[in-house]
Short mmCIF file of C-alpha atoms and ligand atoms in Angstrom, two decimals:
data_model
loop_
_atom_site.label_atom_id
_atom_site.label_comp_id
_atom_site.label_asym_id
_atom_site.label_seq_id
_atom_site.Cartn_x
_atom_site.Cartn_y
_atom_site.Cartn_z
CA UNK A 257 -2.76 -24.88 42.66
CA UNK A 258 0.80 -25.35 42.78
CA UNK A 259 1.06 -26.26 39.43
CA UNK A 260 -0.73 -23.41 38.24
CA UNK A 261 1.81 -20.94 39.92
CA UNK A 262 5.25 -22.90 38.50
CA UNK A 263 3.61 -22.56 35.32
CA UNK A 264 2.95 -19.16 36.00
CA UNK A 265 6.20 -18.28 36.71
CA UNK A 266 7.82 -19.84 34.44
CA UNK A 267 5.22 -18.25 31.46
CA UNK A 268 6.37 -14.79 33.20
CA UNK A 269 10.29 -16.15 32.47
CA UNK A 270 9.62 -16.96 29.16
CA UNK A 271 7.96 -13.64 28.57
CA UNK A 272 10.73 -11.85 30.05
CA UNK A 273 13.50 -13.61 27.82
CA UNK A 274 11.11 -13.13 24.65
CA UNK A 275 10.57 -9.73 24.82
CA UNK A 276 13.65 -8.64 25.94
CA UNK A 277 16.09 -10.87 23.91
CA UNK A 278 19.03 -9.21 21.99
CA UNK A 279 17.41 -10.33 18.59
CA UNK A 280 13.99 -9.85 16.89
CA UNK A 281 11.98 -12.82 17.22
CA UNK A 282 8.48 -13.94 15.99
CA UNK A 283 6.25 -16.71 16.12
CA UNK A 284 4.21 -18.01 13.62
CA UNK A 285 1.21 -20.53 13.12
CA UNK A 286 1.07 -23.48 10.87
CA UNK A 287 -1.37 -21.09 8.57
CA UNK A 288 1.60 -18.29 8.02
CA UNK A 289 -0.59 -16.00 10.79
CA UNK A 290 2.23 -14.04 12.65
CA UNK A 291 1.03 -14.68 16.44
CA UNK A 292 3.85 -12.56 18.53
CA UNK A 293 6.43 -10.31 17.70
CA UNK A 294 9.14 -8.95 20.51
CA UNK A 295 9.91 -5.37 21.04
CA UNK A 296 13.61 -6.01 19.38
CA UNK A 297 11.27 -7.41 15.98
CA UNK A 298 9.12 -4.24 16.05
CA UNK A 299 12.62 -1.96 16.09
CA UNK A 300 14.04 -3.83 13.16
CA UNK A 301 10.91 -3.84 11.06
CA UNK A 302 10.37 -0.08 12.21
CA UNK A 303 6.43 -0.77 12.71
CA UNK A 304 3.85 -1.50 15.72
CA UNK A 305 3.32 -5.65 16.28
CA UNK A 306 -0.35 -4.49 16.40
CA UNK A 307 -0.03 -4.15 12.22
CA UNK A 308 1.55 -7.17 11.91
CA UNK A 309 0.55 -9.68 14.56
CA UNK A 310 -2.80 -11.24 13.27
CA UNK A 311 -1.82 -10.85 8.86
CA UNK A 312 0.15 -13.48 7.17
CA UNK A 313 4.25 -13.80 7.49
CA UNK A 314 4.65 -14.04 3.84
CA UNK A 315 3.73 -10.16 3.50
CA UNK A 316 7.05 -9.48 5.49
CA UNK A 317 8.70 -11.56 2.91
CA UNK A 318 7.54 -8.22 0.77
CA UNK A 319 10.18 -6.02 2.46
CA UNK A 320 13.19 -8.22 1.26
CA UNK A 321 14.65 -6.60 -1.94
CA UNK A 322 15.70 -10.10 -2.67
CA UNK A 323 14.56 -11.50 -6.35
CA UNK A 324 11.45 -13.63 -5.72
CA UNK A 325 13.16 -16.51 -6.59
CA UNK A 326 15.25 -16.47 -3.50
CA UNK A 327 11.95 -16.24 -1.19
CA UNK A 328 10.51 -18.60 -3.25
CA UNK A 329 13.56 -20.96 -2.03
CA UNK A 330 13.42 -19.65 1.43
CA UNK A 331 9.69 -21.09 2.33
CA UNK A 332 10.44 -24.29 0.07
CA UNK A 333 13.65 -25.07 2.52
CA UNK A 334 11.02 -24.21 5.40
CA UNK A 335 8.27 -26.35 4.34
CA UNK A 336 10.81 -29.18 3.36
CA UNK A 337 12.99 -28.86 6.29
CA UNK A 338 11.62 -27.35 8.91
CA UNK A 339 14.20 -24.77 8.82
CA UNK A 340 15.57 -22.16 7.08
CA UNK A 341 17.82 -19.51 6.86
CA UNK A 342 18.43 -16.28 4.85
CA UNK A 343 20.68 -13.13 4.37
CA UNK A 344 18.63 -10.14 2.78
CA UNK A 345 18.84 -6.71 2.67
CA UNK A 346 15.05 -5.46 3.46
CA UNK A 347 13.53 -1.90 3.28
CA UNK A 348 11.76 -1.23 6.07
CA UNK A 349 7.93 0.14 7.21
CA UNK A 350 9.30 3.34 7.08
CA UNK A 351 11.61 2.47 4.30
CA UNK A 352 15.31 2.38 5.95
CA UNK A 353 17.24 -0.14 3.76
CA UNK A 354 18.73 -2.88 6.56
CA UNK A 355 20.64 -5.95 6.55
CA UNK A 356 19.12 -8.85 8.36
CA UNK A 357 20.12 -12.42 9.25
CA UNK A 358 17.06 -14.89 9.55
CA UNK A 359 17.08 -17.83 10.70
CA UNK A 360 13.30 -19.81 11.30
CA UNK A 361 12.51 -23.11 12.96
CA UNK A 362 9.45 -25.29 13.19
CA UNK A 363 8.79 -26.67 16.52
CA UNK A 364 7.26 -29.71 15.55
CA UNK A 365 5.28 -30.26 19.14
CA UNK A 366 3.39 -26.96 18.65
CA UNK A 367 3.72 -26.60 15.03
CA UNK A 368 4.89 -23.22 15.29
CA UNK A 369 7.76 -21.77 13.66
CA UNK A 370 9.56 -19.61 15.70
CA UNK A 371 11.65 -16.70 13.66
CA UNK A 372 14.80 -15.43 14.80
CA UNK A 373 16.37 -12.09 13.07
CA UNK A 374 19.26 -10.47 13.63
CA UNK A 375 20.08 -7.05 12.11
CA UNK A 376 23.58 -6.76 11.04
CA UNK A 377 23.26 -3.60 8.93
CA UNK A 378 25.99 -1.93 11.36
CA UNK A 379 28.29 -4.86 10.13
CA UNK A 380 27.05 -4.53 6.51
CA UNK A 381 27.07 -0.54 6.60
CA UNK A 382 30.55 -0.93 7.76
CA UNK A 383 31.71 -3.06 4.74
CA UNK A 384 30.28 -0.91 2.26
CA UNK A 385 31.96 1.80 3.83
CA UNK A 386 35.19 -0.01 2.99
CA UNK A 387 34.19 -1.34 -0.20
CA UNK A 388 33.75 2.69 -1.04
CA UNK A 389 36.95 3.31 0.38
CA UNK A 390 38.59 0.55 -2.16
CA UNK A 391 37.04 2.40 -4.97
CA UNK A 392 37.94 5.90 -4.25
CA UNK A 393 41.27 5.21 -6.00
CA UNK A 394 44.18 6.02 -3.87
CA UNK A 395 44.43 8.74 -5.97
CA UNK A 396 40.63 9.81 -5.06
CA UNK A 397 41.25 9.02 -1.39
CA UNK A 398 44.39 11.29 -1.08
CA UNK A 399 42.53 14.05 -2.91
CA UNK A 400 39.70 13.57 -0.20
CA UNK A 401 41.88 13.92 2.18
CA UNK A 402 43.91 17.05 0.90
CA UNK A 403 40.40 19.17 0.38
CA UNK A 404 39.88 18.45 3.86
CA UNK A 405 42.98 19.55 5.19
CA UNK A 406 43.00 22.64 2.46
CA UNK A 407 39.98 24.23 4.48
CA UNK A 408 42.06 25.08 7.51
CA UNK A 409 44.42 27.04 5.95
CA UNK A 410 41.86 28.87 3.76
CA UNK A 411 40.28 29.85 6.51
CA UNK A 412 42.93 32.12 7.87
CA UNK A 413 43.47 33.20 4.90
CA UNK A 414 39.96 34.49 4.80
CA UNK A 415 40.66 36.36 8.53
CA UNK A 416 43.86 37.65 7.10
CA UNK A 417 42.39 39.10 3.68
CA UNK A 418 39.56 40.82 5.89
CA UNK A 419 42.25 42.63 8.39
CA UNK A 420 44.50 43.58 5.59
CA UNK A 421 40.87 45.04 4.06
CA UNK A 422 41.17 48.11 6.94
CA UNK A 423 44.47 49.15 6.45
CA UNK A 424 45.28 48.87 2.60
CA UNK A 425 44.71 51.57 -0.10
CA UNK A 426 41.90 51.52 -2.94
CA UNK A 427 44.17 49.64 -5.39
CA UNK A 428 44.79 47.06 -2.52
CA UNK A 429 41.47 46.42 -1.78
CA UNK A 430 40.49 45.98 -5.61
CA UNK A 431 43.50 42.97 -5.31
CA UNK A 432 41.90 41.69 -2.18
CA UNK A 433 38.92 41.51 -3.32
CA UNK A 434 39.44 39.11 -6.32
CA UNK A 435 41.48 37.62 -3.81
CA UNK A 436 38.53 36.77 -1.32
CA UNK A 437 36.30 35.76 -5.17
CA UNK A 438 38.90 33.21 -5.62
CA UNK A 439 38.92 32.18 -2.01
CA UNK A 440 35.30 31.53 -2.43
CA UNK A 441 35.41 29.90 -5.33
CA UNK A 442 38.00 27.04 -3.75
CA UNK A 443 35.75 26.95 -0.91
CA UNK A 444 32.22 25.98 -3.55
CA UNK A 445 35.03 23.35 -5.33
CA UNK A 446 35.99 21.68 -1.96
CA UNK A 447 32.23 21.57 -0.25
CA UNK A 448 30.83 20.01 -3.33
CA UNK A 449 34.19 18.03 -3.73
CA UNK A 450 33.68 16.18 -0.47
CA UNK A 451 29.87 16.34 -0.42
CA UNK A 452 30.73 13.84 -3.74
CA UNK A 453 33.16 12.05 -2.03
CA UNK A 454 31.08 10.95 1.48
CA UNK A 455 29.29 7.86 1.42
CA UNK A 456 26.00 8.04 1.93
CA UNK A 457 24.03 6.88 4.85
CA UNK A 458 20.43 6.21 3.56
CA UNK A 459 18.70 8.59 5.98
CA UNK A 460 15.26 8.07 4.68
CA UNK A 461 11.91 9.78 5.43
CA UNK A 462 8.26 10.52 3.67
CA UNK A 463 8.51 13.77 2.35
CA UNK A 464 5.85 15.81 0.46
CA UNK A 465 7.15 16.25 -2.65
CA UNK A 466 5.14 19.73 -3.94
CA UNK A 467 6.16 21.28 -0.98
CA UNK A 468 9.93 20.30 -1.58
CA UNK A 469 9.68 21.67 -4.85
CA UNK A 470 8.17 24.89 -3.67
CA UNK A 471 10.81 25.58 -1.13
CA UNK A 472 13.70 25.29 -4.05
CA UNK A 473 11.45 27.46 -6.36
CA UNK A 474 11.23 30.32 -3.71
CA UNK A 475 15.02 30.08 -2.79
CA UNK A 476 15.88 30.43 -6.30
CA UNK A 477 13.52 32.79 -7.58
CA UNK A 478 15.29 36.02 -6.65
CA UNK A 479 18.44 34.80 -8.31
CA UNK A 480 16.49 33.82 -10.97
CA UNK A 481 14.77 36.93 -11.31
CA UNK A 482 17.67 38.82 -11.97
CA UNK A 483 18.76 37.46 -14.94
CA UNK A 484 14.91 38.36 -16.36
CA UNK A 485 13.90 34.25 -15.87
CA UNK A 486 10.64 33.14 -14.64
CA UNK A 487 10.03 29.41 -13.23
CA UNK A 488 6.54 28.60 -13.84
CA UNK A 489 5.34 25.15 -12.16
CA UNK A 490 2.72 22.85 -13.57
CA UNK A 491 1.26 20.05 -11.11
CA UNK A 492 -0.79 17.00 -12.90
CA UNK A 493 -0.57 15.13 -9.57
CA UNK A 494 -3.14 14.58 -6.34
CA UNK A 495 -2.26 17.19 -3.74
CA UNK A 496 -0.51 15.07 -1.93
CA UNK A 497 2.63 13.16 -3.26
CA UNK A 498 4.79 11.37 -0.90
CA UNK A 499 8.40 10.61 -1.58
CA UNK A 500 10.91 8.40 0.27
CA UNK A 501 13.98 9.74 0.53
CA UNK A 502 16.47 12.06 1.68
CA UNK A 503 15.03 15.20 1.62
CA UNK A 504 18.16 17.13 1.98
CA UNK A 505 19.86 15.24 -0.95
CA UNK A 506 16.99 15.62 -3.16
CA UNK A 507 16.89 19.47 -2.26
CA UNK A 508 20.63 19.71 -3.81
CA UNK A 509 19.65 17.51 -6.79
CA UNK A 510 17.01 19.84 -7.82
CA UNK A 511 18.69 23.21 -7.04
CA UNK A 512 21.43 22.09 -9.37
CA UNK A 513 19.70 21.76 -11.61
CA UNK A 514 17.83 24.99 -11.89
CA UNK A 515 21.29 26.74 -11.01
CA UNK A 516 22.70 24.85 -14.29
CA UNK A 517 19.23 26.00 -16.24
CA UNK A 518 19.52 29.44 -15.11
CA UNK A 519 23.23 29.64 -16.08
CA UNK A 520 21.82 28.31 -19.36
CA UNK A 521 20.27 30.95 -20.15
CA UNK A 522 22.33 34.39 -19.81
CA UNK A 523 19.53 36.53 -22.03
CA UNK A 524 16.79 35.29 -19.52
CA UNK A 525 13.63 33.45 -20.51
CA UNK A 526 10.97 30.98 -18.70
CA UNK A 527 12.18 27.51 -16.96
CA UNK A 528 9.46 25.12 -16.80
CA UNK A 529 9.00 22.87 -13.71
CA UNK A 530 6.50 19.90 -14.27
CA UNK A 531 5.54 17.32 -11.89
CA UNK A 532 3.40 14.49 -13.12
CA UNK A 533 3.03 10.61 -12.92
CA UNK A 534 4.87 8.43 -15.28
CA UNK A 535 3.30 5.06 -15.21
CA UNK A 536 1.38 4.04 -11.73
CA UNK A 537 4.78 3.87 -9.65
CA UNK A 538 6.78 6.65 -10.76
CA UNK A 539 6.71 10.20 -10.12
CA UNK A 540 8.62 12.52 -13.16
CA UNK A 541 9.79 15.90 -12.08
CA UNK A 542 10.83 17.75 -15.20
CA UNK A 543 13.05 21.01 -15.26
CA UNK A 544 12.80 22.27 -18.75
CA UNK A 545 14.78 25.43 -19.96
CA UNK A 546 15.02 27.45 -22.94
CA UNK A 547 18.79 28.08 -22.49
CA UNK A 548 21.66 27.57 -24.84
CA UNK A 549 21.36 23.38 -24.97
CA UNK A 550 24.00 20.82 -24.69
CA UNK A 551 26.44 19.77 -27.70
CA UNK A 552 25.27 16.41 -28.91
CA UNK A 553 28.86 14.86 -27.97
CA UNK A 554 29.03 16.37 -24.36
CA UNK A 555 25.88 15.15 -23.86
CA UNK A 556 27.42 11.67 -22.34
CA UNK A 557 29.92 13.80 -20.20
CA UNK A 558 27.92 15.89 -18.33
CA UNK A 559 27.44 13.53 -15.59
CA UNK A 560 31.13 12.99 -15.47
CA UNK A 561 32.53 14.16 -12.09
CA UNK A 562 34.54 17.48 -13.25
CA UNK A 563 32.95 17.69 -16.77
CA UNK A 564 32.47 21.74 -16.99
CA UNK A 565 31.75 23.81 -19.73
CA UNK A 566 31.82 26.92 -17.46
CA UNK A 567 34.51 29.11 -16.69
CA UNK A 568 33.74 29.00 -12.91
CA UNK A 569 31.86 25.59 -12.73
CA UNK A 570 33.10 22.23 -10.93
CA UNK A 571 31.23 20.00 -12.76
CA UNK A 572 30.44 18.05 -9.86
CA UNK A 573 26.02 19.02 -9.46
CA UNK A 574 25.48 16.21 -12.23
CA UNK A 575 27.70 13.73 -11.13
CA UNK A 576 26.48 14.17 -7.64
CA UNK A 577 22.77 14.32 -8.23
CA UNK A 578 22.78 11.17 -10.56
CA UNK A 579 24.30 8.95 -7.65
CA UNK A 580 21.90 10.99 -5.41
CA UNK A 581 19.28 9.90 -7.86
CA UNK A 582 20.75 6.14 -8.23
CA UNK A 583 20.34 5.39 -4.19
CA UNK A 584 16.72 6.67 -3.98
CA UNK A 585 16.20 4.31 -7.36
CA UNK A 586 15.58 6.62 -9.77
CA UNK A 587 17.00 7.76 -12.87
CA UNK A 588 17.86 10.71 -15.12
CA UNK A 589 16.66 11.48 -18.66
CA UNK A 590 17.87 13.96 -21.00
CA UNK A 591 17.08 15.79 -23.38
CA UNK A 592 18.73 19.01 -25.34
CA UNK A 593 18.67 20.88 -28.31
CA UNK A 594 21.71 23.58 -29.37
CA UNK A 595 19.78 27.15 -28.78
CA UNK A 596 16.86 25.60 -28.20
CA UNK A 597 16.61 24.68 -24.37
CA UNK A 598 17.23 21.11 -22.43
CA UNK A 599 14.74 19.23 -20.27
CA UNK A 600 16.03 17.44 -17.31
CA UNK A 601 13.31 14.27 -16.15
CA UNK A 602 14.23 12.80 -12.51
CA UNK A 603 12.40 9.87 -12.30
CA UNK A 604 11.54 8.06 -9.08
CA UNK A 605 9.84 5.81 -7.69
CA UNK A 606 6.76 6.46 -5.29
CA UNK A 607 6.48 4.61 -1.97
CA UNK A 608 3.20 3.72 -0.10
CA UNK A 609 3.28 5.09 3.31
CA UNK A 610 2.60 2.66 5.91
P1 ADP B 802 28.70 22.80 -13.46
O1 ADP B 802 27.34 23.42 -13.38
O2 ADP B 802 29.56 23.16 -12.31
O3 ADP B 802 29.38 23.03 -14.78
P2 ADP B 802 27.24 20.30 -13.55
O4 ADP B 802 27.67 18.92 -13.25
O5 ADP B 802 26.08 20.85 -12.82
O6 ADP B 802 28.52 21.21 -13.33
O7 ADP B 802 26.98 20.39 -15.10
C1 ADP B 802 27.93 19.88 -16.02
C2 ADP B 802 27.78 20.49 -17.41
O8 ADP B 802 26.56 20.06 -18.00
C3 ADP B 802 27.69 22.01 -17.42
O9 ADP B 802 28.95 22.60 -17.39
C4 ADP B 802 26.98 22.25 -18.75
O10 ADP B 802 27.86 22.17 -19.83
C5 ADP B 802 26.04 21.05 -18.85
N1 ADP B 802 24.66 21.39 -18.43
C6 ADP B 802 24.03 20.99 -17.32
N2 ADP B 802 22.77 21.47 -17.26
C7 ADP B 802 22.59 22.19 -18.37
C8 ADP B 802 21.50 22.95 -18.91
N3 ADP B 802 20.34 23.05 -18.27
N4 ADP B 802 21.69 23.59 -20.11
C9 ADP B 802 22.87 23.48 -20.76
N5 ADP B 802 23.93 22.79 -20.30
C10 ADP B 802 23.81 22.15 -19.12
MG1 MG B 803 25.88 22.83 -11.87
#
């Protein structure tokens, strides 16, 4: 009876320490069948222990973004050694990219192997962050730093030209108000400027991607309107297409780029939006105008940060949407003909939702 309760006690200890140790741990059977997972193991891998607990350990291996040669490695050392131990960057159930230390141990009177992860993304995170720094030339770095401080002072210039608005006389307020145009205009340079500049933080989420679409459509419409252009949208996809990513990002890629076909095309005309499959894990959104086309030798500058070819452009939407474009794993195609139009194909990849 006695017996019973010490080992009672001490089961409710162990518990304890399990689920509420600083680290993600798991156990798993001889077989590869994941038996327990703590609560620390269901916050790194962003998913229920119900999902997991019960299927085999080597479909977690599927989250590492390692080459398969590296896993491969992994469970050889494990079998071999009874031990192993592995740095990988993994993309989680809900598709956060995370930086993980694992180290697993077979406990040879159970034959279990007991996992032990650490996430050291903050740690990771924090070195890319400095690795950006170091290549932001100095020379990028100090210009960061000046369109910061620039805003202040802009500002109260802004205040200043409005007061000055009241009291001045008609030719005045024709000066002020190319003043407060050019006021703007600095502002649109510095906000896309430092929007370039930031690092980004990988906020990911499942986001529909019609609807996306749709909402950039209707915000541009009226401005597109105006200058007699209609954008007509053709879906060859299920209702519902999921994309990982960050929505807000994405928004700015694809508002860019009907800003830069709309601009294209000053004597109006139809931009086509198409949204199909390309292959069985890509997703193709095409923005197709019938503007004035790129010159075949700018066509390898356009995604150069501060390649214009517009009086009152920055030159920064490509440059910024093709990194945008690079961290969600996608890519950019192409193509343009001189009075002819230019298609724009923003390729990514689609994501099962867990
Ligand atoms: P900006 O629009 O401020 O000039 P972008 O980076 O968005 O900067 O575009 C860079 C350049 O690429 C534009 O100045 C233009 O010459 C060219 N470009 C981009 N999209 C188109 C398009 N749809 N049709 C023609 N030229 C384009
Ligand atoms: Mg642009």
């Amino acid at each position: 009876m006695k017996f019973v309760l010490v080992e009672y006690e001490y089961r409710q200890k162990f518990e304890h320490i399990f689920q509420f140790f600083s680290n993600g741990l798991f156990f798993v059977d001889k077989h590869g069948i994941v038996l327990e997972m703590n609560a620390q193991m269901e916050e790194i891998l962003q998913i229920d222990k119900n999902k997991v607990v019960g299927f085999n350990a080597l479909e977690l291996l599927d989250l590492f973004v390692n080459p398969f040669e590296t896993k491969k490695a992994f469970v050889t050392q494990l079998i071999q050694f009874g031990k192993a131990e592995l740095f990988s960057e993994i993309r989680t159930f809900l598709g956060e990219f995370k930086y993980i230390h694992v180290k697993v141990f077979k406990q040879e009177d159970t034959n279990l192997y007991l996992a032990e992860v650490h996430d050291e993304s903050e740690k990771f995170h924090m070195k890319k962050r400095l690795n950006h720094t170091e290549s932001l030339s100095t020379i990028g770095q100090l210009a960061a730093s000046i369109a910061h401080e620039i805003r202040n002072p802009m500002t109260s210039l802004k205040g200043f030209t409005q007061l000055l608005q009241q009291t001045t006389n008609e030719d005045g307020k024709r000066y002020l108000a190319v003043i407060n145009d050019e006021i703007k205009r600095m502002e649109e340079i510095l906000t896309e400027f430092l929007e370039v500049s930031k690092p980004t933080n990988n906020k990911f989420e499942y986001f529909e991607l019609k609807e996306l679409i749709s909402e950039v459509v209707n915000f541009m419409a009226p401005q597109a309107l105006m200058k007699n252009i209609e954008i007509i949208i053709t879906l060859t996809i299920d209702s519902i297409c999921k994309i990982l990513g960050d929505r807000n990002l994405m928004k700015q890629v694809f508002m860019n780029s009907i800003k830069n076909a709309i601009e294209a095309m000053p004597k109006g005309g139809n931009i086509f939006i198409t949204i199909m499959y390309t292959g069985k894990k890509d997703v193709c959104i095409e923005i197709k105008d019938q503007g004035q086309g790129i010159d075949a030798d700018q066509l390898d500058k356009i995604f150069d940060p501060f390649f214009t070819t517009k009086s009152g452009g920055t030159g920064l939407g490509l440059s910024h949407s093709s990194q945008v474009i690079k961290s969600h794993g996608g890519s950019i195609e192409v193509e343009s003909e001189v009075e002819v139009g230019t298609s724009f194909k923003f390729i990514l990849p689609l994501q099962h939702e867990f």
